[in-house]
Amino acid sequence: MAYQTFRQEYLQVPPVTRAYTTACVLTTAAVQLELITPFQLYFNPELIFKHFQIWRLITNYLFFGPVGFNFLFNMIFLYRYCRMLEEGSFRGRTADFVFMFLFGGLLMTLFGLFVNLVFLGQAFTIMLVYVWSRRNPYVRMNFFGLLVFQAPFLPWVLMGFSLLLGNSIIVDLLGIAVGHIYFFLEDVFPNQPGGGRLLRTPSVLKAIFDTPEEDPNYNPLPEERPGGFAWGEGQRLGG
């Protein structure tokens, strides 16, 4: 019974969120079981381009460190904000969501050539949080019950939290920068005088991922409630 319930809940998670979070959890489990080591996964331009270890372009986004507070914290934020984007502004636009993943990953990898980062998964999570927060500017957030602020400040609050924990803020700044570039090109520039849409999802992605009809019985996760946890709970202002 418990297995059936878990399986049903798991299959209700939208496909991109399900695939990415599952890959992150399985990668971490494989490292914990010593089936692989982080040295086989990290971002190393020399090994990628000179020794053709192309898998590192993907695996460096899948490992968030050993199981612990930092891992759980990142997984919760990754799962929730990835899912809310996929079920919210990308609802019925799976190909566009995949294209955002590819665009963000490519840009982050290019920036990663110039910064000393070996794993980019946390920066990718911050990118997702940034895009969601800018598309939901009137959601009020409650961070650990200590701070109340509107959603666009969430990435900066997370950066401050990282600083308090003694972590490098380069990861957060990279995620914010890539998230802002995507948001500007997708949401801001097309609506400016003389602007236009520069990011167009390739037709091959639409043919693969977009289905002509949606399931009328699907119940999406409401974007008005990013919380359920004390550090990410929010509600509409005036609600």
PDB file of C-alpha atoms in Angstrom, residues 36-193:
ATOM      1  CA  ILE A  36      31.357   6.297  -8.093  1.00  0.00           C
ATOM      2  CA  THR A  37      33.378   9.164  -6.680  1.00  0.00           C
ATOM      3  CA  PRO A  38      32.941  12.956  -6.987  1.00  0.00           C
ATOM      4  CA  PHE A  39      36.239  13.001  -8.886  1.00  0.00           C
ATOM      5  CA  GLN A  40      34.447  11.283 -11.765  1.00  0.00           C
ATOM      6  CA  LEU A  41      31.674  13.892 -11.795  1.00  0.00           C
ATOM      7  CA  TYR A  42      33.117  17.355 -11.243  1.00  0.00           C
ATOM      8  CA  PHE A  43      33.456  20.100 -13.838  1.00  0.00           C
ATOM      9  CA  ASN A  44      36.934  20.082 -15.346  1.00  0.00           C
ATOM     10  CA  PRO A  45      37.349  21.847 -18.720  1.00  0.00           C
ATOM     11  CA  GLU A  46      40.645  20.114 -19.464  1.00  0.00           C
ATOM     12  CA  LEU A  47      39.203  16.635 -18.936  1.00  0.00           C
ATOM     13  CA  ILE A  48      36.092  17.576 -20.905  1.00  0.00           C
ATOM     14  CA  PHE A  49      37.681  19.158 -23.951  1.00  0.00           C
ATOM     15  CA  LYS A  50      41.069  17.439 -24.077  1.00  0.00           C
ATOM     16  CA  HIS A  51      40.172  13.981 -22.811  1.00  0.00           C
ATOM     17  CA  PHE A  52      36.576  13.983 -24.112  1.00  0.00           C
ATOM     18  CA  GLN A  53      34.948  13.194 -20.756  1.00  0.00           C
ATOM     19  CA  ILE A  54      31.770  14.825 -22.014  1.00  0.00           C
ATOM     20  CA  TRP A  55      29.588  13.381 -19.252  1.00  0.00           C
ATOM     21  CA  ARG A  56      31.071  15.925 -16.839  1.00  0.00           C
ATOM     22  CA  LEU A  57      29.030  18.635 -18.584  1.00  0.00           C
ATOM     23  CA  ILE A  58      25.945  16.964 -17.059  1.00  0.00           C
ATOM     24  CA  THR A  59      27.146  15.182 -13.935  1.00  0.00           C
ATOM     25  CA  ASN A  60      28.492  18.352 -12.322  1.00  0.00           C
ATOM     26  CA  TYR A  61      24.847  19.502 -12.093  1.00  0.00           C
ATOM     27  CA  LEU A  62      23.729  16.302 -10.366  1.00  0.00           C
ATOM     28  CA  PHE A  63      25.895  16.131  -7.246  1.00  0.00           C
ATOM     29  CA  PHE A  64      25.173  18.403  -4.279  1.00  0.00           C
ATOM     30  CA  GLY A  65      27.601  16.915  -1.791  1.00  0.00           C
ATOM     31  CA  PRO A  66      27.216  14.158   0.796  1.00  0.00           C
ATOM     32  CA  VAL A  67      23.868  13.562   2.477  1.00  0.00           C
ATOM     33  CA  GLY A  68      23.404  16.175   5.172  1.00  0.00           C
ATOM     34  CA  PHE A  69      21.734  19.501   5.880  1.00  0.00           C
ATOM     35  CA  ASN A  70      23.161  21.210   2.801  1.00  0.00           C
ATOM     36  CA  PHE A  71      22.031  18.374   0.528  1.00  0.00           C
ATOM     37  CA  LEU A  72      18.505  18.281   1.962  1.00  0.00           C
ATOM     38  CA  PHE A  73      18.223  22.066   1.838  1.00  0.00           C
ATOM     39  CA  ASN A  74      19.192  22.112  -1.831  1.00  0.00           C
ATOM     40  CA  MET A  75      16.924  19.196  -2.732  1.00  0.00           C
ATOM     41  CA  ILE A  76      13.902  20.807  -1.102  1.00  0.00           C
ATOM     42  CA  PHE A  77      14.440  24.093  -2.929  1.00  0.00           C
ATOM     43  CA  LEU A  78      15.265  22.370  -6.213  1.00  0.00           C
ATOM     44  CA  TYR A  79      12.167  20.177  -6.080  1.00  0.00           C
ATOM     45  CA  ARG A  80       9.709  22.854  -4.989  1.00  0.00           C
ATOM     46  CA  TYR A  81      10.729  25.713  -7.250  1.00  0.00           C
ATOM     47  CA  CYS A  82      11.418  23.514 -10.256  1.00  0.00           C
ATOM     48  CA  ARG A  83       7.981  21.957  -9.816  1.00  0.00           C
ATOM     49  CA  MET A  84       6.237  25.298  -9.307  1.00  0.00           C
ATOM     50  CA  LEU A  85       7.797  26.656 -12.489  1.00  0.00           C
ATOM     51  CA  GLU A  86       6.847  23.563 -14.468  1.00  0.00           C
ATOM     52  CA  GLU A  87       3.290  23.546 -13.155  1.00  0.00           C
ATOM     53  CA  GLY A  88       2.940  27.322 -13.244  1.00  0.00           C
ATOM     54  CA  SER A  89       4.315  29.586 -15.964  1.00  0.00           C
ATOM     55  CA  PHE A  90       5.547  26.567 -17.961  1.00  0.00           C
ATOM     56  CA  ARG A  91       2.303  24.614 -17.633  1.00  0.00           C
ATOM     57  CA  GLY A  92       1.705  22.822 -20.941  1.00  0.00           C
ATOM     58  CA  ARG A  93       5.060  24.123 -22.244  1.00  0.00           C
ATOM     59  CA  THR A  94       7.437  21.299 -21.401  1.00  0.00           C
ATOM     60  CA  ALA A  95       9.605  22.000 -24.452  1.00  0.00           C
ATOM     61  CA  ASP A  96      10.061  25.625 -23.359  1.00  0.00           C
ATOM     62  CA  PHE A  97      11.003  24.426 -19.876  1.00  0.00           C
ATOM     63  CA  VAL A  98      13.561  21.988 -21.279  1.00  0.00           C
ATOM     64  CA  PHE A  99      14.940  24.790 -23.437  1.00  0.00           C
ATOM     65  CA  MET A 100      15.325  26.960 -20.327  1.00  0.00           C
ATOM     66  CA  PHE A 101      17.299  24.104 -18.747  1.00  0.00           C
ATOM     67  CA  LEU A 102      19.552  23.851 -21.801  1.00  0.00           C
ATOM     68  CA  PHE A 103      20.022  27.601 -22.142  1.00  0.00           C
ATOM     69  CA  GLY A 104      20.720  28.063 -18.434  1.00  0.00           C
ATOM     70  CA  GLY A 105      23.054  25.078 -18.324  1.00  0.00           C
ATOM     71  CA  LEU A 106      24.999  26.235 -21.382  1.00  0.00           C
ATOM     72  CA  LEU A 107      25.379  29.781 -20.082  1.00  0.00           C
ATOM     73  CA  MET A 108      26.357  28.558 -16.628  1.00  0.00           C
ATOM     74  CA  THR A 109      28.937  26.205 -18.110  1.00  0.00           C
ATOM     75  CA  LEU A 110      30.469  29.059 -20.116  1.00  0.00           C
ATOM     76  CA  PHE A 111      30.662  31.213 -16.983  1.00  0.00           C
ATOM     77  CA  GLY A 112      32.030  28.224 -15.121  1.00  0.00           C
ATOM     78  CA  LEU A 113      35.124  28.358 -17.318  1.00  0.00           C
ATOM     79  CA  PHE A 114      36.090  31.608 -15.617  1.00  0.00           C
ATOM     80  CA  VAL A 115      35.207  30.837 -11.985  1.00  0.00           C
ATOM     81  CA  ASN A 116      36.647  28.204  -9.719  1.00  0.00           C
ATOM     82  CA  LEU A 117      33.543  26.008  -9.308  1.00  0.00           C
ATOM     83  CA  VAL A 118      33.575  22.255  -9.714  1.00  0.00           C
ATOM     84  CA  PHE A 119      29.824  21.585  -9.179  1.00  0.00           C
ATOM     85  CA  LEU A 120      27.150  23.861 -10.623  1.00  0.00           C
ATOM     86  CA  GLY A 121      23.964  22.212  -9.337  1.00  0.00           C
ATOM     87  CA  GLN A 122      23.431  24.693  -6.512  1.00  0.00           C
ATOM     88  CA  ALA A 123      23.864  27.632  -8.886  1.00  0.00           C
ATOM     89  CA  PHE A 124      21.304  26.008 -11.199  1.00  0.00           C
ATOM     90  CA  THR A 125      18.845  25.775  -8.288  1.00  0.00           C
ATOM     91  CA  ILE A 126      19.322  29.481  -7.552  1.00  0.00           C
ATOM     92  CA  MET A 127      18.610  30.193 -11.223  1.00  0.00           C
ATOM     93  CA  LEU A 128      15.265  28.370 -10.952  1.00  0.00           C
ATOM     94  CA  VAL A 129      14.432  30.217  -7.732  1.00  0.00           C
ATOM     95  CA  TYR A 130      15.311  33.542  -9.378  1.00  0.00           C
ATOM     96  CA  VAL A 131      13.097  32.989 -12.430  1.00  0.00           C
ATOM     97  CA  TRP A 132      10.167  31.865 -10.249  1.00  0.00           C
ATOM     98  CA  SER A 133      10.591  34.810  -7.881  1.00  0.00           C
ATOM     99  CA  ARG A 134      10.596  37.377 -10.694  1.00  0.00           C
ATOM    100  CA  ARG A 135       7.505  35.835 -12.244  1.00  0.00           C
ATOM    101  CA  ASN A 136       5.674  35.920  -8.908  1.00  0.00           C
ATOM    102  CA  PRO A 137       6.631  39.356  -7.548  1.00  0.00           C
ATOM    103  CA  TYR A 138       3.647  39.753  -5.210  1.00  0.00           C
ATOM    104  CA  VAL A 139       4.094  36.526  -3.258  1.00  0.00           C
ATOM    105  CA  ARG A 140       5.056  37.215   0.352  1.00  0.00           C
ATOM    106  CA  MET A 141       7.740  34.906   1.725  1.00  0.00           C
ATOM    107  CA  ASN A 142       8.483  33.826   5.288  1.00  0.00           C
ATOM    108  CA  PHE A 143      12.066  32.662   5.797  1.00  0.00           C
ATOM    109  CA  PHE A 144      12.453  30.513   8.929  1.00  0.00           C
ATOM    110  CA  GLY A 145       9.826  32.677  10.598  1.00  0.00           C
ATOM    111  CA  LEU A 146      12.404  35.473  10.941  1.00  0.00           C
ATOM    112  CA  LEU A 147      12.115  37.458   7.726  1.00  0.00           C
ATOM    113  CA  VAL A 148       9.033  38.475   5.751  1.00  0.00           C
ATOM    114  CA  PHE A 149       9.635  39.797   2.258  1.00  0.00           C
ATOM    115  CA  GLN A 150       8.345  39.643  -1.291  1.00  0.00           C
ATOM    116  CA  ALA A 151       9.427  36.856  -3.615  1.00  0.00           C
ATOM    117  CA  PRO A 152      11.959  38.815  -5.747  1.00  0.00           C
ATOM    118  CA  PHE A 153      14.183  39.145  -2.663  1.00  0.00           C
ATOM    119  CA  LEU A 154      14.321  35.371  -2.094  1.00  0.00           C
ATOM    120  CA  PRO A 155      17.524  34.685  -4.107  1.00  0.00           C
ATOM    121  CA  TRP A 156      19.304  37.474  -2.228  1.00  0.00           C
ATOM    122  CA  VAL A 157      18.096  36.162   1.122  1.00  0.00           C
ATOM    123  CA  LEU A 158      19.431  32.719   0.189  1.00  0.00           C
ATOM    124  CA  MET A 159      22.751  34.304  -0.726  1.00  0.00           C
ATOM    125  CA  GLY A 160      22.874  35.997   2.672  1.00  0.00           C
ATOM    126  CA  PHE A 161      22.063  32.674   4.316  1.00  0.00           C
ATOM    127  CA  SER A 162      24.940  31.035   2.428  1.00  0.00           C
ATOM    128  CA  LEU A 163      27.236  33.802   3.612  1.00  0.00           C
ATOM    129  CA  LEU A 164      26.196  33.210   7.234  1.00  0.00           C
ATOM    130  CA  LEU A 165      26.982  29.509   6.824  1.00  0.00           C
ATOM    131  CA  GLY A 166      30.447  30.388   5.580  1.00  0.00           C
ATOM    132  CA  ASN A 167      29.822  29.264   2.005  1.00  0.00           C
ATOM    133  CA  SER A 168      31.076  31.044  -1.091  1.00  0.00           C
ATOM    134  CA  ILE A 169      28.518  33.422  -2.576  1.00  0.00           C
ATOM    135  CA  ILE A 170      30.004  32.964  -6.057  1.00  0.00           C
ATOM    136  CA  VAL A 171      27.593  30.052  -6.533  1.00  0.00           C
ATOM    137  CA  ASP A 172      24.582  32.230  -5.674  1.00  0.00           C
ATOM    138  CA  LEU A 173      25.790  35.142  -7.786  1.00  0.00           C
ATOM    139  CA  LEU A 174      26.265  32.842 -10.772  1.00  0.00           C
ATOM    140  CA  GLY A 175      22.741  31.453 -10.419  1.00  0.00           C
ATOM    141  CA  ILE A 176      21.272  34.942 -10.035  1.00  0.00           C
ATOM    142  CA  ALA A 177      23.183  36.235 -13.064  1.00  0.00           C
ATOM    143  CA  VAL A 178      22.084  33.400 -15.351  1.00  0.00           C
ATOM    144  CA  GLY A 179      18.511  33.571 -14.041  1.00  0.00           C
ATOM    145  CA  HIS A 180      18.398  37.315 -14.691  1.00  0.00           C
ATOM    146  CA  ILE A 181      19.720  36.927 -18.223  1.00  0.00           C
ATOM    147  CA  TYR A 182      17.039  34.370 -19.018  1.00  0.00           C
ATOM    148  CA  PHE A 183      14.287  36.449 -17.366  1.00  0.00           C
ATOM    149  CA  PHE A 184      15.368  39.587 -19.209  1.00  0.00           C
ATOM    150  CA  LEU A 185      15.529  37.897 -22.625  1.00  0.00           C
ATOM    151  CA  GLU A 186      12.283  35.981 -22.140  1.00  0.00           C
ATOM    152  CA  ASP A 187      10.064  38.337 -20.114  1.00  0.00           C
ATOM    153  CA  VAL A 188      11.446  41.874 -20.289  1.00  0.00           C
ATOM    154  CA  PHE A 189      13.124  42.554 -23.627  1.00  0.00           C
ATOM    155  CA  PRO A 190      10.264  41.258 -25.854  1.00  0.00           C
ATOM    156  CA  ASN A 191       7.951  43.846 -24.228  1.00  0.00           C
ATOM    157  CA  GLN A 192      10.312  46.790 -24.658  1.00  0.00           C
ATOM    158  CA  PRO A 193       9.958  49.308 -27.527  1.00  0.00           C
TER     159      PRO A 193
END
